[in-house]
XYZ file of C-alpha atoms in Angstrom:
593
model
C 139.878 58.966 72.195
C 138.431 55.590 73.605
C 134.796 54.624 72.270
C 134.800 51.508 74.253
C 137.488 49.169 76.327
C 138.431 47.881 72.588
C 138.381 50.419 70.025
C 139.068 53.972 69.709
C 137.813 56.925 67.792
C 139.903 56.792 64.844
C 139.586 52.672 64.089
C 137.929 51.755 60.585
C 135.919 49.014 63.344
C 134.272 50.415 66.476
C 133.658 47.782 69.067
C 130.654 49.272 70.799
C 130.405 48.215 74.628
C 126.088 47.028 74.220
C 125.655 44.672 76.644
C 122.410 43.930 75.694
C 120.949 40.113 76.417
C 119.707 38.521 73.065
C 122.184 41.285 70.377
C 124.459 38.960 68.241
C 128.234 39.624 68.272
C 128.020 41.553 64.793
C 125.198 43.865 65.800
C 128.065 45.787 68.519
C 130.400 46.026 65.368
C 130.223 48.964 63.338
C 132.706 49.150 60.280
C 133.030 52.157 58.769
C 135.225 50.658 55.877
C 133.517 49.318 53.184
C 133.987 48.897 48.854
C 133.533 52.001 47.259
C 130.144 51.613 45.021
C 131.759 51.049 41.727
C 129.919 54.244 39.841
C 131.634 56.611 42.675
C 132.186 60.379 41.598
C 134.128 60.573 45.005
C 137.894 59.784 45.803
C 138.769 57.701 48.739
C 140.439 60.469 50.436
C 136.827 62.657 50.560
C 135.020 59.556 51.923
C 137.597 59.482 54.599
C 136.616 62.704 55.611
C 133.090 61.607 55.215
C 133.426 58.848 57.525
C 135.804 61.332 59.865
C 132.496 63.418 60.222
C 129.991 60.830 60.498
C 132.099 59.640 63.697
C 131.946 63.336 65.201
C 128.125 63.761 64.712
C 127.509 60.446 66.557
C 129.722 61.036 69.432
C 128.313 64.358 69.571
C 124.872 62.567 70.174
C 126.424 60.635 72.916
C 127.899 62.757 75.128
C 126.042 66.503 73.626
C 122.704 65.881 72.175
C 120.578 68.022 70.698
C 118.844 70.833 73.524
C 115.796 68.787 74.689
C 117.144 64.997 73.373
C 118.653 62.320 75.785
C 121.973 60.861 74.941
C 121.860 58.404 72.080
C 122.437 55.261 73.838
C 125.251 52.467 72.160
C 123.221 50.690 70.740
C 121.468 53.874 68.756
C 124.855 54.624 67.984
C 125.700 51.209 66.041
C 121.873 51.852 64.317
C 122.720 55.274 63.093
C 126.131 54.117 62.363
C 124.677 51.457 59.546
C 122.395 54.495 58.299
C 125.072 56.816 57.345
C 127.307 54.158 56.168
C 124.889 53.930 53.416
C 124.224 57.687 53.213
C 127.383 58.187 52.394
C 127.660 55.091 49.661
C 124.781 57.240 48.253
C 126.553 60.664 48.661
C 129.501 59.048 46.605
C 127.461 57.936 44.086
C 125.674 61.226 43.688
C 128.986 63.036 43.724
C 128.331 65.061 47.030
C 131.631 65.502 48.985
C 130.709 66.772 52.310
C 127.310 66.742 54.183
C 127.154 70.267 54.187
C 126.419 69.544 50.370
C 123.002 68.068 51.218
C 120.491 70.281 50.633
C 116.520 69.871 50.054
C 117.065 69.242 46.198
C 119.342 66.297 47.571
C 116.917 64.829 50.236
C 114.687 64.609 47.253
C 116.833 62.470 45.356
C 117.916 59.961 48.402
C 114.187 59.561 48.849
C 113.700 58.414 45.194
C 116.563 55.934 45.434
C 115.167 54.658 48.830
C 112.373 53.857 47.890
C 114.176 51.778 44.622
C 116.128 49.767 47.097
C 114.762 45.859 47.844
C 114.144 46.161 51.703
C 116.480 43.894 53.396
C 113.497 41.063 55.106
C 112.499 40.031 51.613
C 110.338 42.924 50.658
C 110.141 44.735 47.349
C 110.890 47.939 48.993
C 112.019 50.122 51.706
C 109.108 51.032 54.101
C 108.478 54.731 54.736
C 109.397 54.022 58.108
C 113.200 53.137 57.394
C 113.368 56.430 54.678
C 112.001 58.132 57.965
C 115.311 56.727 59.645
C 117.540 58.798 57.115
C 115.855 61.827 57.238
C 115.871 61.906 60.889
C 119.752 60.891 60.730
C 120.648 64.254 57.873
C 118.069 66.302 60.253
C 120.081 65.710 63.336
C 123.283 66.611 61.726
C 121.481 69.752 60.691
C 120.354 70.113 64.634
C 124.290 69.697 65.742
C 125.771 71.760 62.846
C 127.090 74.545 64.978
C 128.992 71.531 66.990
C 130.164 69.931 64.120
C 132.995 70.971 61.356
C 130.627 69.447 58.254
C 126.784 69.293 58.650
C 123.969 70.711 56.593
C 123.987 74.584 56.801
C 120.575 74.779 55.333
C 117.274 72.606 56.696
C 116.968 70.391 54.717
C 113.470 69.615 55.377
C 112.385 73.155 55.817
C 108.288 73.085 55.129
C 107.961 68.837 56.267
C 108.538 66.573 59.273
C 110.784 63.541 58.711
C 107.398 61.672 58.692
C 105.770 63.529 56.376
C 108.599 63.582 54.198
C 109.174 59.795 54.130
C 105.565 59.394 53.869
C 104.836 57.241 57.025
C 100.776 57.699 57.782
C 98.839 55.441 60.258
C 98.277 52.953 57.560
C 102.012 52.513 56.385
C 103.925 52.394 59.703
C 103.798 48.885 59.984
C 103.507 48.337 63.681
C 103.787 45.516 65.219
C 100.489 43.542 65.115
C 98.899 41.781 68.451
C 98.707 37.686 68.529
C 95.251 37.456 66.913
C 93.028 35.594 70.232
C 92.444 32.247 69.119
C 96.165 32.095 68.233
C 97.129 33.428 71.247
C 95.343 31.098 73.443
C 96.457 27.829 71.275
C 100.056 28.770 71.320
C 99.668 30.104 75.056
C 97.694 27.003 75.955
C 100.649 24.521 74.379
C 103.354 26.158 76.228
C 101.814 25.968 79.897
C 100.792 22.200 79.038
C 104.549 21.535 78.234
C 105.213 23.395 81.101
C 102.828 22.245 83.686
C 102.452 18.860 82.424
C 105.699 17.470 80.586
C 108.187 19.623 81.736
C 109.204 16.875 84.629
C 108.882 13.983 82.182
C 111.283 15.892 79.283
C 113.765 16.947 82.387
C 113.858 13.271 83.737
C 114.484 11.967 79.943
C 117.295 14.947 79.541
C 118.649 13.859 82.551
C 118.749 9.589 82.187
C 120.134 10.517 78.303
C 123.057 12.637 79.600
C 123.855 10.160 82.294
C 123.546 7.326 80.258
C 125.613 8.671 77.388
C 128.196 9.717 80.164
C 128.169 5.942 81.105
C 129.050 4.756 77.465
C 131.568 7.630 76.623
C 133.407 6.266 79.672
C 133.633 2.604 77.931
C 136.437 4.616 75.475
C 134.064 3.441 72.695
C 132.292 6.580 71.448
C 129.339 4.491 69.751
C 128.401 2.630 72.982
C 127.218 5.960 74.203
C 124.180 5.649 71.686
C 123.377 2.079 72.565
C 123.551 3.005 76.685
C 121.129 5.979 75.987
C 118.691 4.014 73.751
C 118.484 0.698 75.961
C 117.991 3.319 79.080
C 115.604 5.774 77.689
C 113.321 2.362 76.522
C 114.041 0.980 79.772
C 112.437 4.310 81.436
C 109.160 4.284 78.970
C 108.752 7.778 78.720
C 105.964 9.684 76.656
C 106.556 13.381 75.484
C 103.870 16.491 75.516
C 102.644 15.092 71.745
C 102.307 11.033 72.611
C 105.695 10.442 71.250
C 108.183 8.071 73.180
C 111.143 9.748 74.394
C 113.206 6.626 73.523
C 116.436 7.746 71.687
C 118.712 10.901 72.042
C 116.943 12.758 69.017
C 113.739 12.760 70.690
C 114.431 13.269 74.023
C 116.793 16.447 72.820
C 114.459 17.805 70.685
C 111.861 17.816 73.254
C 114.259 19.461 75.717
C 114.605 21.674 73.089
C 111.192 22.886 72.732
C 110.579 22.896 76.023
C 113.035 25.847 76.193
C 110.448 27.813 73.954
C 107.486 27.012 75.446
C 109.233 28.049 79.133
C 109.984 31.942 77.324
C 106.498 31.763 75.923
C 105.076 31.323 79.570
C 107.425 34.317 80.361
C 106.641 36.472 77.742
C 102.827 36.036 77.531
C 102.523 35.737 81.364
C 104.386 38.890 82.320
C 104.737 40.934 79.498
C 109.069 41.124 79.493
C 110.794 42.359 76.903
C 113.102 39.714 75.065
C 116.641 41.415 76.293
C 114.980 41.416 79.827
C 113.841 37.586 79.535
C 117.336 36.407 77.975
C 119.113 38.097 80.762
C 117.701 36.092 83.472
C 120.249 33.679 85.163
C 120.185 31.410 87.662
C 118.378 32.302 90.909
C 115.649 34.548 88.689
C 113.163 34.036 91.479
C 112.871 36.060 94.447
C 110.368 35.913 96.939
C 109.326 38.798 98.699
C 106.675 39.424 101.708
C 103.902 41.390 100.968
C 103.666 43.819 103.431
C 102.561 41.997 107.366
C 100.356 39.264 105.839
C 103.171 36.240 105.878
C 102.336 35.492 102.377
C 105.091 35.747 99.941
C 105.383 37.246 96.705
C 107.347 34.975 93.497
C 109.536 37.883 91.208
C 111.612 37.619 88.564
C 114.974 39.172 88.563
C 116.195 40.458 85.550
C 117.833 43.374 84.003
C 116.279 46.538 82.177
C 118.241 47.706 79.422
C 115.722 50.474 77.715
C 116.035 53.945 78.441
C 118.721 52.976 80.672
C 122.465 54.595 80.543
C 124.563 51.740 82.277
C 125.718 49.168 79.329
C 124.827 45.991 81.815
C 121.532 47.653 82.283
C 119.699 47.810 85.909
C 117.862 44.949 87.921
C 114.757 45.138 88.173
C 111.561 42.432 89.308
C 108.494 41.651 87.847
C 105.497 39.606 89.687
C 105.670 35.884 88.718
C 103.027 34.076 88.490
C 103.090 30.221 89.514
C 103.413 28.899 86.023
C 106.554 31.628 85.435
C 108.474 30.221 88.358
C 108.121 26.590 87.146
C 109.283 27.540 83.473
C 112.302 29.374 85.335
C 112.844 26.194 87.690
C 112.973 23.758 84.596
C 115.170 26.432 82.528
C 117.559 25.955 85.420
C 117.599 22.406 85.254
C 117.988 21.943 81.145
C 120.518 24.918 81.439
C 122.934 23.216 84.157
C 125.280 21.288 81.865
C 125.822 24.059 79.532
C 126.472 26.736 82.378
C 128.833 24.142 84.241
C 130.667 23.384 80.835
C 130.793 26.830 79.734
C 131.254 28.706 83.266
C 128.087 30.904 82.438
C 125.196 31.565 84.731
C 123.077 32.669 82.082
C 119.699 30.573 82.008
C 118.953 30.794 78.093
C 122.301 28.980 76.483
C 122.633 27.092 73.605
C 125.911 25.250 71.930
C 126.985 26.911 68.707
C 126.754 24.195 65.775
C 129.117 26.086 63.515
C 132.116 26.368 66.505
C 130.604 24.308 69.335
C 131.000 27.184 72.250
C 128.648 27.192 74.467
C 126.801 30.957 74.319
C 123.797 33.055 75.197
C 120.705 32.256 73.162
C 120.194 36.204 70.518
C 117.172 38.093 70.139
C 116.806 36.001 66.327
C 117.473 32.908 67.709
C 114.692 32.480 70.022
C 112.453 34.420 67.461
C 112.368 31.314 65.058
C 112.646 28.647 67.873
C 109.560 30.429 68.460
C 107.725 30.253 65.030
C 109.213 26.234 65.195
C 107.348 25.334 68.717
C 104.253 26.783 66.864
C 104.993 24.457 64.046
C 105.414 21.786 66.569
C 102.871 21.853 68.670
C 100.078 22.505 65.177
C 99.306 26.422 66.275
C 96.035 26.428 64.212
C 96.106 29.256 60.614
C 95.202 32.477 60.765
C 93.136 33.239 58.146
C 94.401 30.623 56.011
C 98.158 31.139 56.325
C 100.532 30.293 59.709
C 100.871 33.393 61.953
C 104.506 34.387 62.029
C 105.734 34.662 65.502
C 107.947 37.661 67.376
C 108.949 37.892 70.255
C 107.754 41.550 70.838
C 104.210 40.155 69.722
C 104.014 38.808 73.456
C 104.214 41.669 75.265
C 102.211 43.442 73.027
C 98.856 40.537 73.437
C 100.307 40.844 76.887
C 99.474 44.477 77.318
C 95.589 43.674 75.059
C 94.615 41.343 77.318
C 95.136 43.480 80.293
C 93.771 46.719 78.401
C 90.490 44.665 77.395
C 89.535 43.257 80.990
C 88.353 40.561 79.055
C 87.341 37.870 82.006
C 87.020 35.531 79.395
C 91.344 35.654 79.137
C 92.261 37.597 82.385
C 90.284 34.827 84.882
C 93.052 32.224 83.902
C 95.734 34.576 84.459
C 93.997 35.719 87.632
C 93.572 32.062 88.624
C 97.734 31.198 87.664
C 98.493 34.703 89.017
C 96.871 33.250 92.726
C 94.882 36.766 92.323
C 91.589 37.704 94.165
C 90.267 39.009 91.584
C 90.401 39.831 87.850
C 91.393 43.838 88.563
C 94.239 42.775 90.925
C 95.466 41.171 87.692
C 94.614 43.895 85.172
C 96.324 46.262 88.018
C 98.855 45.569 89.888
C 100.615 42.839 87.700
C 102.298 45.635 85.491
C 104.605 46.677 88.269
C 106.521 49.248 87.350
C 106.883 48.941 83.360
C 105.754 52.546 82.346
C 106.427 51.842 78.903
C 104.372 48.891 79.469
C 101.473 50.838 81.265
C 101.362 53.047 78.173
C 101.363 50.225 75.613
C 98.479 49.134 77.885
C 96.728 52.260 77.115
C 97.462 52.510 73.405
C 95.594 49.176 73.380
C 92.564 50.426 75.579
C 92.028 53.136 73.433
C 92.013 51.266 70.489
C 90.040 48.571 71.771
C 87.486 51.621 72.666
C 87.218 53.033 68.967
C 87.237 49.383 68.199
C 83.880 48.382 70.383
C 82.531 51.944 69.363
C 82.595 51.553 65.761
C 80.914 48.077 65.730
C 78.215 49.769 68.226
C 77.314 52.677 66.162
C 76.670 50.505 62.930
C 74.529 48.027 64.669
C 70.571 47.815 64.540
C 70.736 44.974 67.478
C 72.092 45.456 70.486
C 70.847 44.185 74.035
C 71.617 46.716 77.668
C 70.057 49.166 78.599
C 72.839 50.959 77.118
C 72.372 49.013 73.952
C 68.938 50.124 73.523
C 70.087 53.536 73.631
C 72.500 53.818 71.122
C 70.214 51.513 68.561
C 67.738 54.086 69.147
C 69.833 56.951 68.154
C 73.129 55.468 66.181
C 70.812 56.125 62.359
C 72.954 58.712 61.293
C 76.432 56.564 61.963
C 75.301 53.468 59.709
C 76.475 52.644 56.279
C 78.879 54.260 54.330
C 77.254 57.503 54.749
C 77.162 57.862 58.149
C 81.125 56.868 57.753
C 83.002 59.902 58.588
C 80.603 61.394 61.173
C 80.954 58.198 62.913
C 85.009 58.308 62.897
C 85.218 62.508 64.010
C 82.451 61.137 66.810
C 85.053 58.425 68.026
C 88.010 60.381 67.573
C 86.145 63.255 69.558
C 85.220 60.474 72.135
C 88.927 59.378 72.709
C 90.459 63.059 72.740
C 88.199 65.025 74.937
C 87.101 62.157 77.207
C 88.250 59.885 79.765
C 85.375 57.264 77.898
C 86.337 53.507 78.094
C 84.641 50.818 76.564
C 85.673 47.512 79.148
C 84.945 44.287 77.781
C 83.632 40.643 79.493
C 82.555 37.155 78.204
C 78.908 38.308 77.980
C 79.240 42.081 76.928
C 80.434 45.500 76.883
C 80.209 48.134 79.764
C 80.607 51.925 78.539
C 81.396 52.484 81.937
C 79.750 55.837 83.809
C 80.841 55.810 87.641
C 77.501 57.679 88.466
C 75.018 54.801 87.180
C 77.467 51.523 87.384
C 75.454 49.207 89.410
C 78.625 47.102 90.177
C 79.534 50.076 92.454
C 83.324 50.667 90.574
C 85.059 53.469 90.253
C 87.382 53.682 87.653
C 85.956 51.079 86.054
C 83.741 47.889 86.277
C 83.964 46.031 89.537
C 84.625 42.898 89.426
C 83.436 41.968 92.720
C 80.391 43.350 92.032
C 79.454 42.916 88.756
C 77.956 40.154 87.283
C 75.451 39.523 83.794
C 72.028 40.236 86.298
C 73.647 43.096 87.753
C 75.017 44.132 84.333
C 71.987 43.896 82.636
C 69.988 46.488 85.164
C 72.698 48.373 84.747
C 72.339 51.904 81.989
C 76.051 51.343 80.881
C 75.275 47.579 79.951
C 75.821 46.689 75.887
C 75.536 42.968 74.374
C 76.185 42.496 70.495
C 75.868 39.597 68.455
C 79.452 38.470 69.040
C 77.915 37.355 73.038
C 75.585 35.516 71.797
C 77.353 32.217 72.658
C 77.639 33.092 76.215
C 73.763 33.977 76.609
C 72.887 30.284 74.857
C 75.192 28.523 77.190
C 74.073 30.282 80.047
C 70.594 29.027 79.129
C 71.541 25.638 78.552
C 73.119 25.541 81.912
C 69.856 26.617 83.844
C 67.913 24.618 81.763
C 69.437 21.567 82.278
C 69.556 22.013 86.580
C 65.709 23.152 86.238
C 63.759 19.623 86.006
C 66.042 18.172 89.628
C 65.886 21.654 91.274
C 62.552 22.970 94.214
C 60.626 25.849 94.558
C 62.477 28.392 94.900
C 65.578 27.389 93.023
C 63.390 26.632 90.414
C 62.398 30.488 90.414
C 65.682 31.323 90.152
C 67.040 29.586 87.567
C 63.930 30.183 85.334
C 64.333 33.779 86.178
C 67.999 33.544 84.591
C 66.650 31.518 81.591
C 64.250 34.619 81.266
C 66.828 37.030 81.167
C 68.701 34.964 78.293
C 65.858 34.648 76.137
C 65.357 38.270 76.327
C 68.739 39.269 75.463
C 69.066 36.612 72.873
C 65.566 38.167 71.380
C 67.322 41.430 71.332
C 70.674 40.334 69.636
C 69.367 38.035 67.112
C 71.119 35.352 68.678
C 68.017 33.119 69.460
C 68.518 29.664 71.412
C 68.208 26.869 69.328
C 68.388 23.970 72.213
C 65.194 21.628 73.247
């Protein structure tokens, strides 16, 4: 029986047809056949049949899952293939000769020894999450045991959940963390300059080195090709993104180089992408679309969806590209056209293999530490003390916060890149389609609410009207005894209401439909809000933490006030009024002339 075009059922190496952008070659491998642990109690001959079964339960989770489970899709496959390799390197070690052999006793004692085992990313151990991973693996071959010839006949985690059992809790599950803001915005800020700025000059410098060397390589003397670039690179006098002069080949490549990362940064912080779905783009990624009878046009980005979806090539799908998305595609074509005309690829994100010089699609791991390099380049500033390390799923995730926050503070430059009217078209409609995205975007919302919430109920200064409120009445949720009541009040908040705390530059609205004075309905108006409508408004909050914006805003007025007549001057000391009196309320008083 045929597993894929190249290997069948019975080979000790299964060729698995992922087609996956970004996967390394080795990760659609999956060898079955490896040394036998040197203290086996288990003959060669058993493990065969070992491995014989481990093949049956994962084909039975391709093509018959579980009653209620989708089909395991390849690339699951080659996951839970590594898993019970190991399981059974364990099972030969413990002297257990068929899985039918593992019972609860057992699961006990491959716990234990997970949790001895270094983790494999440097780590002193195995996270509960990964033990999780096995204990799902033995429970499914429990769940297919009437399907299969050897499986568990007894649960083997009869009284727990593979969660419980592995110990995963909110605080151990080690998800993936959000770009903390200020490195967000530095690292985010970098890439659009190198975009927006330097991409032409670091294109034109690619493109005078290649021609140049081209020039000297035709001489038949291989090291005139150095002396034509360097003599027409200083002839050119061009500066890169950092001051540098792009005057020899190493510059000017490096900078093409990192160019290349800061164009995926611009994708993935921009539109939210997945990395397989942003190294799959090739050439011709835009699209333009109408929208609807207006005679404006709409930029997308072409590329292909590979979650959740059967086909191995995955399906094509667009996402809404903002103006700063279709340059970083443009110049990705442009530093990409040697390699795909050398290599016959139409792939966008290629890079030349130093160890055997073919020219191939840049992996998931690759572009994770070209990533944590541009930071390194460009001087991303520490977070809290330390460098922030970089991955690539970090993007969409600060993607998804910034959106979930409405913070206008972040979301009026996208709006303005985006060519949005306003801040909610942004916040809205720039998701598309991306339901998995739409619910990260929630999970962040939510957690943003608790988030505002908690630092609400422990404050004794707050400015809004709905400030005042909660100041009034938050006693009982202060200090370490108030603790507990205050986390069963938030968690009763989130579960049995539709409550969300939306966040701008200058404070917090816990938005109520029936007394928003920005007239919104599922949420602030931006049209019509704004910090004098806000602050007549009962849903209106302002902590500390706005201070800054209050102080500016009261420099600003003050400063047109002296120049300005009658009733401008009413105005604008109307709106220095309104300042101080927030400012008196926050503790957060201006210390200007």
């Amino acid at each position: 029986m045929a597993v894929s075009p190249w290997s069948r059922f019975g080979d000790d190496e299964w060729r698995l047809d992922i087609r996956t952008s970004g996967r390394r070659a080795d990760q659609n491998r999956l060898r079955w056949v490896v040394a036998m642990p040197k203290d086996a109690r288990i003959g060669i001959g058993e493990r065969a049949a070992l491995i014989h079964a481990a093949k049956h339960f994962l084909w039975s989770m391709r093509v018959d899952p579980p009653a209620g489970r989708k089909r395991s899709s390849l690339a699951s496959l080659h996951m839970k293939g590594l898993i019970l390799r190991t399981l059974i390197g364990w099972m030969a070690i413990e002297g257990l000769r068929r899985f039918s052999d593992i019972d609860p006793s057992a699961v006990d004692r491959l716990c234990v020894w997970l949790r001895g085992r270094p983790a494999r990313n440097g780590k002193a151990r195995v996270s509960p999450s990964t033990v999780s991973n096995y204990l799902l693996a033995i429970k499914d071959l429990y769940r297919q045991r009437t399907k299969l010839s050897d499986a568990p006949r007894v649960d083997p985690l009869p009284l727990d959940t593979t969660f419980e059992a592995a110990g995963v809790t909110r605080a151990t599950k080690g998800t993936i963390p959000f770009i903390p803001d200020e490195v967000a915005v530095a690292i985010l800020g970098e890439a659009l300059r190198w975009v927006e700025e330097h991409g032409e000059t670091i294109i034109e410098a690619e493109t005078i080195r290649l021609r140049a060397r081209a020039i000297g390589l035709a001489t038949g003397i291989s090291r005139q090709a150095s002396y034509y670039v360097r003599r027409a690179l200083r002839q050119a006098h061009l500066t890169g993104p950092l001051g540098d002069k792009l005057d020899g080949a190493y510059a000017v490549r490096h900078a093409a180089c990192h160019l290349v990362e800061a164009c995926y940064i611009v994708i993935a912080g921009f539109v939210g992408m997945r990395v397989s779905e942003i190294l799959s783009m090739k050439v011709g990624a835009i699209e333009y679309r109408p929208i609807g009878e207006t005679g404006v046009d709409q930029a997308y980005v072409v590329a292909r969806l590979f979650k959740t979806v059967d086909h191995p090539e995955g399906r094509e799908e667009r996402w809404v590209a903002p103006a700063p998305v279709v340059r970083a595609v443009d110049l990705l074509e442009q530093l990409s056209a040697p390699l795909r005309a050398a290599s016959g690829r139409d792939e966008i994100f290629l890079v030349k293999n130093t160890q055997y010089g073919e020219i191939v699609p840049v992996t998931h791991m690759h572009i994770g530490w070209r990533i944590n390099d541009f930071a390194r380049h460009v001087g991303v500033p520490e977070h809290e003390g330390k460098p922030w390390s970089f991955s690539t799923h970090q993007f969409r995730k600060t993607f998804a916060r910034f959106v979930a926050r409405r913070d206008r503070s972040q979301l009026l430059g996208l709006a303005e890149h985006f060519k949005h009217a306003s801040v909610a078209m942004t916040a809205r409609s720039y998701v598309g389609n991306d339901f998995d995205l739409h619910g990260l975007i929630d999970h962040e919302s939510r957690a943003e609410t608790a988030a505002a919430l908690d630092q609400m109920l422990t404050s004794k200064r707050l400015g809004g009207r709905m400030g005042e409120r909660i100041v009034a009445g938050n006693v009982r949720f202060r200090g370490r005894a108030g603790e507990q009541v205050r986390r069963d009040y938030i968690a009763f908040i989130l579960a049995e209401t539709d409550l969300r705390v939306h966040a701008c530059d200058y404070g917090w609205c816990v938005f109520q439909q029936e007394t928003a004075r920005c007239g919104g309905e599922a949420g602030p108006s931006e049209a019509g809000r704004a910090p004098a409508v806000c602050l007549s408004c009962a849903n209106m909050v302002v902590e500390e933490q706005h201070a800054g914006y209050w102080r500016d805003r009261r420099a600003r007025n003050a400063a047109l006030l002296p120049r300005a007549g009658a009733m401008t001057a009413a105005v604008l000391t109307e709106a220095i009024e309104q300042c101080d009196g927030v400012l008196a309320k926050i503790g957060g008083q201006y210390e200007g002339n």
